[in-house]
Amino acid sequence: MENSKNQEEKNVRSVCIFGLSGDPPTGNGGHMGIVSSISSMTKKFEEREVFCFHEVRVIPVFRHMFASKRNKLSTFDNRLEMCKLTFHDIPRVVVSSLEREIFEDLTEGKSDQEKMGVRIGTADVFDALKKKEPETKFTLALGLDTFMNLTDGKWRRWKDVISHVDGRILVIQRDFSLVVDASASTQLKTVHSRTDAEVSERIEILNEEWCPHHQRESTDKIEAHPVNFIRVPSLTSISSTAIRLTKDISFLNSSLKPSVVEYIVAKQLYAFSEDDESNL
């Protein structure tokens, strides 16, 4: 019976979804470091170490959920290409244009005015994913603040999002005051602030709700405790906003993949744009 269960688990694809604006995607101190860490996560299976995910799927936002911010994003084609340049060397990583595909399906035959009112949220993305890949186990990777916003109910169809991933969420922590040790993923380090206490409590509640009792002794840390912190040692305070405002090549090369810097300069994006006010 145990062998049958292990064989079934072995045959199920496990995919982690990482969404971002990618305007631009940052290097080891940001997006690239996060995706690399997720890709290299391991677990014990049949007495050996295996990767937690068969694939990490990076999905750039096609259009911002809020109309007031849509015009502030670079074109999707540019952001998609920069994501491909950033992540293509990382094993098991695929950059997907799924959000654009969903938008095109939803707006087929609609006027430009009607298209303006179409919004694509994370729940819509998972609707499409589950339709295409019903047997795949999906996990959602989120920053800590985004995780709290989701579980505060601030996202459209937020319960559907959690349901689609069966509660499997990786929470990325920047300041590392609250992390999960890789060898004992359920043990939280000392909580030092009220904020950390709230996060810890939120995770405990979700794990109780989404983890069946029979799975809590599982050696698969994601199945045993679906909501986990991931510690990314390379993370810094770098932001895409700061990158968009500078022409400092040295700073850009330290913050982005060099091929992305070359792309930005060649395409005259951000501060290199001829229309940028800083050039006037």
mmCIF file of C-alpha atoms in Angstrom:
data_model
loop_
_atom_site.group_PDB
_atom_site.id
_atom_site.type_symbol
_atom_site.label_atom_id
_atom_site.label_comp_id
_atom_site.label_asym_id
_atom_site.label_seq_id
_atom_site.Cartn_x
_atom_site.Cartn_y
_atom_site.Cartn_z
ATOM 1 C CA MET A 1 0.000 0.000 0.000
ATOM 2 C CA GLU A 2 2.826 2.361 0.930
ATOM 3 C CA ASN A 3 4.651 1.558 -2.326
ATOM 4 C CA SER A 4 1.476 2.284 -4.284
ATOM 5 C CA LYS A 5 1.130 5.655 -2.543
ATOM 6 C CA ASN A 6 4.773 6.510 -3.221
ATOM 7 C CA GLN A 7 4.419 5.567 -6.875
ATOM 8 C CA GLU A 8 1.329 7.767 -7.175
ATOM 9 C CA GLU A 9 3.166 10.674 -5.554
ATOM 10 C CA LYS A 10 6.138 10.107 -7.862
ATOM 11 C CA ASN A 11 3.913 10.376 -10.938
ATOM 12 C CA VAL A 12 2.217 13.640 -9.928
ATOM 13 C CA ARG A 13 3.816 16.792 -11.295
ATOM 14 C CA SER A 14 4.498 19.507 -8.773
ATOM 15 C CA VAL A 15 4.719 23.093 -10.069
ATOM 16 C CA CYS A 16 5.409 26.297 -8.155
ATOM 17 C CA ILE A 17 3.842 29.466 -9.590
ATOM 18 C CA PHE A 18 5.723 32.741 -9.206
ATOM 19 C CA GLY A 19 3.990 35.838 -10.543
ATOM 20 C CA LEU A 20 5.613 39.237 -10.981
ATOM 21 C CA SER A 21 5.387 42.459 -12.958
ATOM 22 C CA GLY A 22 8.952 41.986 -14.174
ATOM 23 C CA ASP A 23 9.445 45.682 -14.822
ATOM 24 C CA PRO A 24 12.305 44.791 -14.782
ATOM 25 C CA PRO A 25 12.930 41.441 -13.066
ATOM 26 C CA THR A 26 15.744 41.878 -10.547
ATOM 27 C CA GLY A 27 18.866 39.726 -10.147
ATOM 28 C CA ASN A 28 20.215 37.590 -7.301
ATOM 29 C CA GLY A 29 19.174 40.213 -4.768
ATOM 30 C CA GLY A 30 15.559 39.921 -5.896
ATOM 31 C CA HIS A 31 13.456 37.902 -8.338
ATOM 32 C CA MET A 32 16.264 35.750 -9.729
ATOM 33 C CA GLY A 33 17.445 34.827 -6.228
ATOM 34 C CA ILE A 34 13.902 33.876 -5.212
ATOM 35 C CA VAL A 35 13.265 31.701 -8.265
ATOM 36 C CA SER A 36 16.675 30.042 -7.963
ATOM 37 C CA SER A 37 16.020 29.178 -4.310
ATOM 38 C CA ILE A 38 12.585 27.737 -5.090
ATOM 39 C CA SER A 39 14.024 25.673 -7.941
ATOM 40 C CA SER A 40 16.687 24.181 -5.679
ATOM 41 C CA MET A 41 14.355 23.257 -2.788
ATOM 42 C CA THR A 42 14.576 19.567 -1.908
ATOM 43 C CA LYS A 43 12.640 17.013 0.128
ATOM 44 C CA LYS A 44 13.111 13.383 1.134
ATOM 45 C CA PHE A 45 11.390 10.789 -1.018
ATOM 46 C CA GLU A 46 11.996 7.064 -0.684
ATOM 47 C CA GLU A 47 15.107 7.674 1.426
ATOM 48 C CA ARG A 48 16.690 10.106 -1.051
ATOM 49 C CA GLU A 49 16.713 13.823 -1.681
ATOM 50 C CA VAL A 50 14.619 15.002 -4.630
ATOM 51 C CA PHE A 51 13.593 18.439 -5.819
ATOM 52 C CA CYS A 52 10.333 19.727 -4.375
ATOM 53 C CA PHE A 53 9.155 20.986 -7.751
ATOM 54 C CA HIS A 54 9.358 19.523 -11.208
ATOM 55 C CA GLU A 55 8.957 23.057 -12.511
ATOM 56 C CA VAL A 56 8.940 26.671 -11.339
ATOM 57 C CA ARG A 57 6.644 28.606 -13.638
ATOM 58 C CA VAL A 58 7.256 32.352 -13.827
ATOM 59 C CA ILE A 59 4.169 34.247 -15.008
ATOM 60 C CA PRO A 60 4.569 37.972 -15.746
ATOM 61 C CA VAL A 61 1.470 40.113 -15.237
ATOM 62 C CA PHE A 62 -0.154 41.007 -18.568
ATOM 63 C CA ARG A 63 -2.209 43.963 -17.373
ATOM 64 C CA HIS A 64 -2.328 45.447 -13.895
ATOM 65 C CA MET A 65 -5.529 44.686 -12.016
ATOM 66 C CA PHE A 66 -6.016 48.425 -11.434
ATOM 67 C CA ALA A 67 -6.569 50.588 -14.512
ATOM 68 C CA SER A 68 -4.766 53.555 -12.906
ATOM 69 C CA LYS A 69 -1.498 51.574 -12.903
ATOM 70 C CA ARG A 70 -1.740 49.864 -16.286
ATOM 71 C CA ASN A 71 -0.128 52.649 -18.294
ATOM 72 C CA LYS A 72 2.835 52.692 -15.911
ATOM 73 C CA LEU A 73 3.938 49.194 -16.921
ATOM 74 C CA SER A 74 6.367 48.636 -19.784
ATOM 75 C CA THR A 75 4.988 46.652 -22.691
ATOM 76 C CA PHE A 76 4.286 43.012 -21.985
ATOM 77 C CA ASP A 77 6.628 41.892 -24.780
ATOM 78 C CA ASN A 78 9.539 43.759 -23.182
ATOM 79 C CA ARG A 79 8.794 42.437 -19.716
ATOM 80 C CA LEU A 80 8.354 38.887 -20.994
ATOM 81 C CA GLU A 81 11.681 39.013 -22.822
ATOM 82 C CA MET A 82 13.497 40.414 -19.763
ATOM 83 C CA CYS A 83 12.042 37.581 -17.680
ATOM 84 C CA LYS A 84 13.296 35.028 -20.203
ATOM 85 C CA LEU A 85 16.771 36.583 -20.090
ATOM 86 C CA THR A 86 16.749 36.632 -16.275
ATOM 87 C CA PHE A 87 15.589 33.088 -15.581
ATOM 88 C CA HIS A 88 16.702 30.992 -18.553
ATOM 89 C CA ASP A 89 19.835 29.626 -16.835
ATOM 90 C CA ILE A 90 17.961 28.341 -13.776
ATOM 91 C CA PRO A 91 17.070 24.617 -13.940
ATOM 92 C CA ARG A 92 13.403 23.622 -14.111
ATOM 93 C CA VAL A 93 12.214 27.192 -14.709
ATOM 94 C CA VAL A 94 9.724 28.097 -17.436
ATOM 95 C CA VAL A 95 8.614 31.650 -18.265
ATOM 96 C CA SER A 96 4.977 31.654 -19.361
ATOM 97 C CA SER A 97 2.806 34.150 -21.253
ATOM 98 C CA LEU A 98 -0.325 32.592 -19.742
ATOM 99 C CA GLU A 99 -1.882 35.872 -18.590
ATOM 100 C CA ARG A 100 -1.809 37.258 -22.129
ATOM 101 C CA GLU A 101 -3.350 34.035 -23.430
ATOM 102 C CA ILE A 102 -6.146 34.281 -20.848
ATOM 103 C CA PHE A 103 -6.774 37.921 -21.769
ATOM 104 C CA GLU A 104 -6.959 37.097 -25.477
ATOM 105 C CA ASP A 105 -9.414 34.256 -24.810
ATOM 106 C CA LEU A 106 -11.617 36.450 -22.594
ATOM 107 C CA THR A 107 -11.648 39.401 -24.987
ATOM 108 C CA GLU A 108 -12.080 37.613 -28.304
ATOM 109 C CA GLY A 109 -14.671 39.525 -30.334
ATOM 110 C CA LYS A 110 -14.880 42.380 -27.828
ATOM 111 C CA SER A 111 -14.404 46.054 -28.667
ATOM 112 C CA ASP A 112 -11.411 48.029 -27.360
ATOM 113 C CA GLN A 113 -13.739 49.741 -24.894
ATOM 114 C CA GLU A 114 -15.005 46.409 -23.598
ATOM 115 C CA LYS A 115 -11.459 45.103 -23.287
ATOM 116 C CA MET A 116 -10.610 47.981 -20.940
ATOM 117 C CA GLY A 117 -12.938 46.523 -18.341
ATOM 118 C CA VAL A 118 -11.414 43.024 -18.378
ATOM 119 C CA ARG A 119 -9.358 42.233 -15.292
ATOM 120 C CA ILE A 120 -7.273 39.110 -14.803
ATOM 121 C CA GLY A 121 -6.538 38.036 -11.258
ATOM 122 C CA THR A 122 -4.628 35.159 -9.711
ATOM 123 C CA ALA A 123 -7.824 33.122 -9.402
ATOM 124 C CA ASP A 124 -8.348 33.431 -13.160
ATOM 125 C CA VAL A 125 -4.792 32.212 -13.731
ATOM 126 C CA PHE A 126 -5.399 29.144 -11.582
ATOM 127 C CA ASP A 127 -8.758 28.509 -13.272
ATOM 128 C CA ALA A 128 -6.858 28.222 -16.547
ATOM 129 C CA LEU A 129 -4.024 26.172 -15.038
ATOM 130 C CA LYS A 130 -6.342 23.654 -13.403
ATOM 131 C CA LYS A 131 -8.333 23.305 -16.629
ATOM 132 C CA LYS A 132 -5.175 22.585 -18.644
ATOM 133 C CA GLU A 133 -3.404 20.495 -16.003
ATOM 134 C CA PRO A 134 -6.004 19.011 -13.652
ATOM 135 C CA GLU A 135 -3.604 16.452 -12.147
ATOM 136 C CA THR A 136 -0.784 18.888 -11.378
ATOM 137 C CA LYS A 137 -0.110 19.951 -7.789
ATOM 138 C CA PHE A 138 0.368 23.707 -7.784
ATOM 139 C CA THR A 139 2.072 25.805 -5.114
ATOM 140 C CA LEU A 140 1.934 29.615 -5.015
ATOM 141 C CA ALA A 141 5.014 31.663 -4.040
ATOM 142 C CA LEU A 142 4.271 35.053 -2.464
ATOM 143 C CA GLY A 143 6.095 37.821 -0.635
ATOM 144 C CA LEU A 144 5.151 38.187 3.025
ATOM 145 C CA ASP A 145 3.097 41.376 2.570
ATOM 146 C CA THR A 146 1.299 39.886 -0.426
ATOM 147 C CA PHE A 147 0.559 36.737 1.563
ATOM 148 C CA MET A 148 -0.963 38.805 4.359
ATOM 149 C CA ASN A 149 -3.056 40.785 1.865
ATOM 150 C CA LEU A 150 -4.296 37.553 0.301
ATOM 151 C CA THR A 151 -5.279 35.999 3.617
ATOM 152 C CA ASP A 152 -6.816 39.289 4.807
ATOM 153 C CA GLY A 153 -9.286 38.818 1.963
ATOM 154 C CA LYS A 154 -8.059 41.794 -0.069
ATOM 155 C CA TRP A 155 -7.711 39.765 -3.282
ATOM 156 C CA ARG A 156 -10.632 39.098 -5.595
ATOM 157 C CA ARG A 157 -11.753 35.475 -5.093
ATOM 158 C CA TRP A 158 -9.022 34.994 -2.510
ATOM 159 C CA LYS A 159 -10.545 31.797 -1.125
ATOM 160 C CA ASP A 160 -10.574 30.306 -4.625
ATOM 161 C CA VAL A 161 -6.853 31.053 -4.942
ATOM 162 C CA ILE A 162 -6.058 29.168 -1.730
ATOM 163 C CA SER A 163 -8.405 26.337 -2.717
ATOM 164 C CA HIS A 164 -6.773 25.918 -6.141
ATOM 165 C CA VAL A 165 -3.405 25.247 -4.475
ATOM 166 C CA ASP A 166 -4.897 23.245 -1.567
ATOM 167 C CA GLY A 167 -3.276 25.755 0.783
ATOM 168 C CA ARG A 168 0.228 25.205 -0.621
ATOM 169 C CA ILE A 169 1.921 28.603 -0.322
ATOM 170 C CA LEU A 170 5.593 29.551 -0.044
ATOM 171 C CA VAL A 171 6.025 32.831 1.836
ATOM 172 C CA ILE A 172 9.181 34.761 0.970
ATOM 173 C CA GLN A 173 10.601 36.736 3.870
ATOM 174 C CA ARG A 174 13.056 39.555 3.258
ATOM 175 C CA ASP A 175 14.333 40.426 6.727
ATOM 176 C CA PHE A 176 14.552 36.781 7.911
ATOM 177 C CA SER A 177 13.269 37.574 11.409
ATOM 178 C CA LEU A 178 10.871 34.698 10.883
ATOM 179 C CA VAL A 179 12.043 31.767 8.780
ATOM 180 C CA VAL A 180 11.713 28.028 8.552
ATOM 181 C CA ASP A 181 14.774 25.886 8.992
ATOM 182 C CA ALA A 182 15.353 23.710 5.925
ATOM 183 C CA SER A 183 15.890 20.586 8.013
ATOM 184 C CA ALA A 184 12.741 21.056 10.113
ATOM 185 C CA SER A 185 10.292 23.055 8.084
ATOM 186 C CA THR A 186 7.588 23.245 10.723
ATOM 187 C CA GLN A 187 9.730 24.877 13.399
ATOM 188 C CA LEU A 188 9.555 28.668 13.448
ATOM 189 C CA LYS A 189 12.423 30.619 14.907
ATOM 190 C CA THR A 190 11.830 33.023 17.803
ATOM 191 C CA VAL A 191 9.155 35.598 17.103
ATOM 192 C CA HIS A 192 10.454 39.082 17.925
ATOM 193 C CA SER A 193 7.604 41.413 16.984
ATOM 194 C CA ARG A 194 3.835 41.627 16.953
ATOM 195 C CA THR A 195 3.890 41.539 13.140
ATOM 196 C CA ASP A 196 5.830 38.290 13.124
ATOM 197 C CA ALA A 197 3.448 36.871 15.719
ATOM 198 C CA GLU A 198 0.496 37.699 13.495
ATOM 199 C CA VAL A 199 2.144 36.065 10.496
ATOM 200 C CA SER A 200 3.028 32.972 12.520
ATOM 201 C CA GLU A 201 -0.553 32.692 13.772
ATOM 202 C CA ARG A 202 -1.944 33.147 10.266
ATOM 203 C CA ILE A 203 0.271 30.352 8.938
ATOM 204 C CA GLU A 204 -0.669 28.035 11.791
ATOM 205 C CA ILE A 205 -4.383 28.596 11.127
ATOM 206 C CA LEU A 206 -4.006 27.921 7.402
ATOM 207 C CA ASN A 207 -1.947 24.802 7.990
ATOM 208 C CA GLU A 208 -4.578 23.463 10.392
ATOM 209 C CA GLU A 209 -7.323 24.205 7.866
ATOM 210 C CA TRP A 210 -5.634 22.854 4.746
ATOM 211 C CA CYS A 211 -3.567 19.933 6.006
ATOM 212 C CA PRO A 212 -5.530 16.727 6.642
ATOM 213 C CA HIS A 213 -4.566 14.975 9.868
ATOM 214 C CA HIS A 214 -3.215 11.940 8.018
ATOM 215 C CA GLN A 215 -0.704 14.118 6.149
ATOM 216 C CA ARG A 216 0.845 15.819 9.181
ATOM 217 C CA GLU A 217 3.382 13.052 9.689
ATOM 218 C CA SER A 218 4.410 13.131 6.036
ATOM 219 C CA THR A 219 8.104 13.494 5.210
ATOM 220 C CA ASP A 220 7.037 15.856 2.419
ATOM 221 C CA LYS A 221 7.286 19.195 4.207
ATOM 222 C CA ILE A 222 4.966 20.948 1.758
ATOM 223 C CA GLU A 223 2.247 18.312 2.139
ATOM 224 C CA ALA A 224 2.672 18.101 5.911
ATOM 225 C CA HIS A 225 2.573 21.880 6.358
ATOM 226 C CA PRO A 226 1.324 23.529 3.149
ATOM 227 C CA VAL A 227 2.223 27.097 4.141
ATOM 228 C CA ASN A 228 5.976 27.457 4.559
ATOM 229 C CA PHE A 229 8.522 30.227 4.742
ATOM 230 C CA ILE A 230 11.387 30.155 2.292
ATOM 231 C CA ARG A 231 14.655 31.774 3.261
ATOM 232 C CA VAL A 232 16.500 33.394 0.350
ATOM 233 C CA PRO A 233 19.980 34.370 1.645
ATOM 234 C CA SER A 234 20.790 36.519 -1.394
ATOM 235 C CA LEU A 235 17.824 38.866 -1.000
ATOM 236 C CA THR A 236 18.553 42.579 -0.623
ATOM 237 C CA SER A 237 16.385 45.683 -0.517
ATOM 238 C CA ILE A 238 16.772 46.290 -4.264
ATOM 239 C CA SER A 239 13.595 47.405 -6.006
ATOM 240 C CA SER A 240 12.512 47.589 -9.621
ATOM 241 C CA THR A 241 11.457 51.195 -8.996
ATOM 242 C CA ALA A 242 15.003 52.285 -8.132
ATOM 243 C CA ILE A 243 16.327 50.496 -11.203
ATOM 244 C CA ARG A 244 13.909 52.263 -13.524
ATOM 245 C CA LEU A 245 15.157 55.661 -12.338
ATOM 246 C CA THR A 246 18.891 55.321 -12.983
ATOM 247 C CA LYS A 247 21.391 55.193 -15.844
ATOM 248 C CA ASP A 248 24.213 54.028 -13.571
ATOM 249 C CA ILE A 249 25.474 50.981 -15.495
ATOM 250 C CA SER A 250 27.560 49.739 -12.579
ATOM 251 C CA PHE A 251 24.516 49.806 -10.282
ATOM 252 C CA LEU A 252 22.335 48.186 -12.929
ATOM 253 C CA ASN A 253 24.838 45.373 -13.543
ATOM 254 C CA SER A 254 24.939 44.647 -9.816
ATOM 255 C CA SER A 255 21.145 44.614 -9.591
ATOM 256 C CA LEU A 256 20.156 42.845 -12.809
ATOM 257 C CA LYS A 257 21.405 40.119 -15.088
ATOM 258 C CA PRO A 258 23.896 41.832 -17.467
ATOM 259 C CA SER A 259 21.913 40.619 -20.484
ATOM 260 C CA VAL A 260 18.873 42.444 -19.086
ATOM 261 C CA VAL A 261 20.905 45.644 -18.711
ATOM 262 C CA GLU A 262 21.972 45.305 -22.347
ATOM 263 C CA TYR A 263 18.344 44.809 -23.346
ATOM 264 C CA ILE A 264 17.215 47.891 -21.403
ATOM 265 C CA VAL A 265 19.857 50.072 -23.028
ATOM 266 C CA ALA A 266 19.221 48.686 -26.526
ATOM 267 C CA LYS A 267 15.458 49.139 -26.227
ATOM 268 C CA GLN A 268 15.844 52.559 -24.549
ATOM 269 C CA LEU A 269 13.706 51.594 -21.591
ATOM 270 C CA TYR A 270 13.217 53.473 -18.330
ATOM 271 C CA ALA A 271 15.844 56.187 -17.754
ATOM 272 C CA PHE A 272 17.330 55.425 -21.160
ATOM 273 C CA SER A 273 14.118 56.371 -22.933
ATOM 274 C CA GLU A 274 14.294 59.429 -25.162
ATOM 275 C CA ASP A 275 10.996 60.516 -23.605
ATOM 276 C CA ASP A 276 12.236 60.211 -20.033
ATOM 277 C CA GLU A 277 11.900 63.558 -18.248
ATOM 278 C CA SER A 278 15.284 63.124 -16.526
ATOM 279 C CA ASN A 279 16.895 63.471 -19.934
ATOM 280 C CA LEU A 280 15.346 66.873 -20.548
#
